[in-house]
Amino acid sequence: MSRGARFGLAVLALLAAAALLAPLLPLPDPTEVRFERSLEPPSWVHDPVLGTDLKGRDILSRTLHGARVSLLAGLLGTAIALAVGIPYGALAGLRGGRLDRVMMRTADFFESLPLVVMVLFLLSVAQAYRDELAAAGLSRTHLFFTAVGLLFWLPTARVTRAETLRLRQAPFVQAARAQGAGTPWILRRHVLPHLWPSVLALLTLTVPRVILMEAFLSFLGLGVEPPAVSWGLLASEGIAALNPLVACWWLIAAPSFALALTLLALQLVGEGLRQPT
Amino acid sequence: MRAAALLSRVGALLLTVLAVHAAAFLLARAARGGPFDQERETRPELRRALEQHYHLDEPLAAQYARSLWNLAHGDFGPSLRYRGVSVGEILAQSLPLSLALGAAALLFALLCGVPAGLWAATQRRRAPDTLVLLLTTLLLAVPSFVLAAAAVLAFSFTLGWLPPAGTGSPAHLILPCLCLGLPVAAQIARLTRSGALEILHSDAVRAARAKGLPRARLLRRHVLRPALVPVVAFLGPAAAGLLTGSLVIEQVFALPGLGAHFVQAALNRDYTLALGATVTYTLLLGLCTLAADLLLARLDPRTEALS
């Protein structure tokens, strides 16, 4: 494994550990409002290590708690995209013929849509149903995951289909077919296990995009809702507090740095995986 | 043959717009709690009059037919939040700004990305190549609103060179255009670099070099032109990227463009405006993709862009 990939993995492990352990660390509550210490700059060594925001909340604590939401959103959103995209692509590739054509035409159609705009539209309509959704135990976060699944299953389906088409020609699949194995059997026993390498590569491509999408939606006010925190929400608050009198750069710096570091690490790991070792 | 293919593409685009319109229409109508639900109780007769005025009392099919008829005339009805203003007027006011911003950002991305990619390819594994790779990796890992915040802090609040937000002069568009275009420029630079690298190692280039072709001419005629094919193929997705990017950038820089209006409409549940913007975006993206495909077919006749 290359040096870059190892560095990326180390950074990711560190971030994940920090996110998991955030509630156990000796940090102030991320939602604790203390107006008397509003907008303190970072001290780097003692109490507000990374400073405080407009309401006196601790930035370090908020960034670490935000990591929980942002990283989880990235993982779950990717899982949904893969859960939709892989069976879709595998089925289209394995069956071929008319079904494949219809399925790929459908994918083409979805690709020609401004999906982000449509997802925003969907989320805005869903706001009208907040009470019903809450009664069913669903929050906007769940809607967000559905939306992400809608957005990112297309590339997954395409890659899976191409890979399946290649596998379909493989002698062991031909042999299984000659012995009378059905499509579900071949799919489960012969195709899906061989998709792992490309799925892994897809994972490193999709997770950063989902994390970015979470930040994007939260920034616009249609993603994670306060009092929950995520990196996108923190950056959004920081930008809203920007003014020429107090250059409170630390509000934006901490979540942005965490976000950029995560995406960079994922990119490094992905490049390491895609290169033949 | 070409004309027929083009016609079928245009037909597909129109069908897509119709499908998006129908889906958005149904979603908006399905939203429980009409636009007139507010904190204050409305008197029943007033409410009935309002619904009659906006044709909300008709059956769904009639409403859809009316909406379709209006769509054919480019009329999206009145805005539900901005009283006395039609969606068409808002679109007509905000679209030029967004289009100008997007076009300027794309131009900037091409002017920055293509030379940077070519430079990196010719200097492979040397300082410029490393620099370009590092910069593009960084740019692709930073969300556009972070870039925007950093730019405002640096160029507006610290140095005081450029206005931080709003409109009024061309200087107001410089920072938004930079922040919108830089991520696209990074992707274009990477595509140009990998395309040019492949061609630089081909027999054709070696032959041209052996023939004693001047370097500038070699790069321009034999390397740049084929290296641009993947870049042109990327223009469609780039348009989509600029479109989503503009939603954020217009918000940060307080530009009254289509993106800012659409986000506000989504937050305010102004369904008619959101529907009009969604349909406009669909049409815009379709036209950009079509233009990119036509350009690609012209640059590389082997592509079956129009089949």
CSV table of C-alpha atoms in Angstrom, one decimal, chain A residues 105 109 111-118 120-132 212-213 215-216 219-222 231-232 235-236 239 242-250 252 255-257 259-261 263-264 267-268 271, chain B residues 15-16 19-20 23-25 27-33 136-138 140-146 148-150 152-153 157-158 190 243-245 247-248 251-252 262-263 265-271 274-275 277-278 281-282 285-286 307:
chain,number,residue,atom,x,y,z
A,105,ARG,CA,-32.5,3.8,-20.5
A,109,PHE,CA,-33.3,9.3,-18.0
A,111,GLU,CA,-29.0,11.0,-15.3
A,112,SER,CA,-30.4,13.7,-17.5
A,113,LEU,CA,-32.3,15.3,-14.6
A,114,PRO,CA,-31.0,18.0,-12.3
A,115,LEU,CA,-31.2,15.6,-9.4
A,116,VAL,CA,-30.0,17.9,-6.7
A,117,VAL,CA,-32.6,20.4,-7.6
A,118,MET,CA,-35.3,17.7,-7.5
A,120,LEU,CA,-34.3,20.0,-2.8
A,121,PHE,CA,-37.8,20.2,-4.1
A,122,LEU,CA,-38.7,16.9,-2.5
A,123,LEU,CA,-37.3,17.9,0.8
A,124,SER,CA,-39.2,21.1,0.7
A,125,VAL,CA,-42.5,19.3,0.0
A,126,ALA,CA,-41.6,16.8,2.8
A,127,GLN,CA,-41.5,19.7,5.3
A,128,ALA,CA,-45.3,19.9,5.0
A,129,TYR,CA,-45.5,16.3,6.4
A,130,ARG,CA,-43.2,16.9,9.4
A,131,ASP,CA,-45.8,16.0,12.0
A,132,GLU,CA,-46.8,12.7,10.3
A,212,LEU,CA,-20.2,16.8,0.7
A,213,MET,CA,-23.9,16.4,-0.1
A,215,ALA,CA,-22.7,19.5,4.1
A,216,PHE,CA,-24.4,21.1,1.1
A,219,PHE,CA,-25.6,24.5,4.6
A,220,LEU,CA,-28.7,25.4,2.7
A,221,GLY,CA,-30.9,24.7,5.7
A,222,LEU,CA,-32.5,21.5,4.4
A,231,TRP,CA,-19.9,20.0,9.8
A,232,GLY,CA,-22.1,21.6,7.1
A,235,ALA,CA,-19.8,26.0,8.5
A,236,SER,CA,-23.2,27.5,7.6
A,239,ILE,CA,-20.6,32.0,7.4
A,242,LEU,CA,-19.1,36.5,9.2
A,243,ASN,CA,-18.8,40.3,9.4
A,244,PRO,CA,-16.1,42.8,8.7
A,245,LEU,CA,-15.7,44.0,12.3
A,246,VAL,CA,-14.8,40.7,14.0
A,247,ALA,CA,-13.1,38.4,11.6
A,248,CYS,CA,-14.2,35.3,13.5
A,249,TRP,CA,-12.4,32.9,11.1
A,250,TRP,CA,-12.3,30.1,13.7
A,252,ILE,CA,-15.5,28.3,9.8
A,255,PRO,CA,-15.4,22.3,10.6
A,256,SER,CA,-14.0,23.2,7.2
A,257,PHE,CA,-10.6,21.8,8.1
A,259,LEU,CA,-14.3,18.2,6.3
A,260,ALA,CA,-11.4,18.9,3.9
A,261,LEU,CA,-9.1,16.5,5.9
A,263,LEU,CA,-12.3,14.1,2.0
A,264,LEU,CA,-8.6,14.3,1.3
A,267,GLN,CA,-9.3,10.4,-1.8
A,268,LEU,CA,-5.8,9.2,-0.9
A,271,GLU,CA,-6.2,6.3,-5.2
B,15,LEU,CA,-40.3,14.6,-22.8
B,16,THR,CA,-37.9,14.9,-19.8
B,19,ALA,CA,-42.0,14.3,-16.9
B,20,VAL,CA,-40.2,16.6,-14.4
B,23,ALA,CA,-43.6,14.9,-11.0
B,24,ALA,CA,-43.0,18.3,-9.5
B,25,PHE,CA,-46.7,19.3,-10.0
B,27,LEU,CA,-45.5,16.6,-5.4
B,28,ALA,CA,-46.5,20.2,-4.9
B,29,ARG,CA,-50.2,19.3,-5.0
B,30,ALA,CA,-49.7,16.4,-2.7
B,31,ALA,CA,-48.1,18.7,-0.1
B,32,ARG,CA,-50.7,18.8,2.6
B,33,GLY,CA,-51.4,22.2,4.1
B,136,THR,CA,-6.4,20.1,-7.7
B,137,THR,CA,-6.5,17.4,-5.0
B,138,LEU,CA,-7.0,20.2,-2.4
B,140,LEU,CA,-11.6,18.8,-4.9
B,141,ALA,CA,-11.6,18.1,-1.2
B,142,VAL,CA,-12.9,21.6,-0.2
B,143,PRO,CA,-16.6,22.3,-0.4
B,144,SER,CA,-17.4,25.4,-2.4
B,145,PHE,CA,-18.9,27.3,0.5
B,146,VAL,CA,-15.7,26.9,2.5
B,148,ALA,CA,-16.2,31.2,-0.6
B,149,ALA,CA,-15.8,31.9,3.1
B,150,ALA,CA,-12.1,31.8,2.8
B,152,VAL,CA,-14.4,36.6,1.5
B,153,LEU,CA,-12.3,36.6,4.7
B,157,PHE,CA,-12.4,41.7,5.0
B,158,THR,CA,-8.6,41.5,5.3
B,190,ARG,CA,-6.9,16.6,-14.2
B,243,LEU,CA,-25.7,24.5,-11.5
B,244,THR,CA,-25.6,22.9,-8.0
B,245,GLY,CA,-22.6,25.0,-7.1
B,247,LEU,CA,-27.2,27.3,-5.3
B,248,VAL,CA,-24.6,27.7,-2.6
B,251,GLN,CA,-26.5,32.2,-1.2
B,252,VAL,CA,-23.1,33.1,0.3
B,262,PHE,CA,-34.9,28.5,-5.8
B,263,VAL,CA,-33.4,27.8,-2.3
B,265,ALA,CA,-38.6,28.9,-2.5
B,266,ALA,CA,-37.7,25.5,-1.2
B,267,LEU,CA,-37.3,26.8,2.3
B,268,ASN,CA,-40.5,28.9,2.1
B,269,ARG,CA,-42.6,26.2,0.4
B,270,ASP,CA,-43.3,28.6,-2.5
B,271,TYR,CA,-44.3,25.7,-4.7
B,274,ALA,CA,-39.9,26.0,-7.0
B,275,LEU,CA,-41.7,24.3,-9.8
B,277,ALA,CA,-37.2,26.9,-11.2
B,278,THR,CA,-37.0,23.1,-11.4
B,281,TYR,CA,-33.1,23.9,-14.5
B,282,THR,CA,-34.1,20.7,-16.3
B,285,LEU,CA,-29.1,21.2,-18.1
B,286,GLY,CA,-30.6,19.3,-21.1
B,307,SER,CA,-27.0,7.9,-32.4
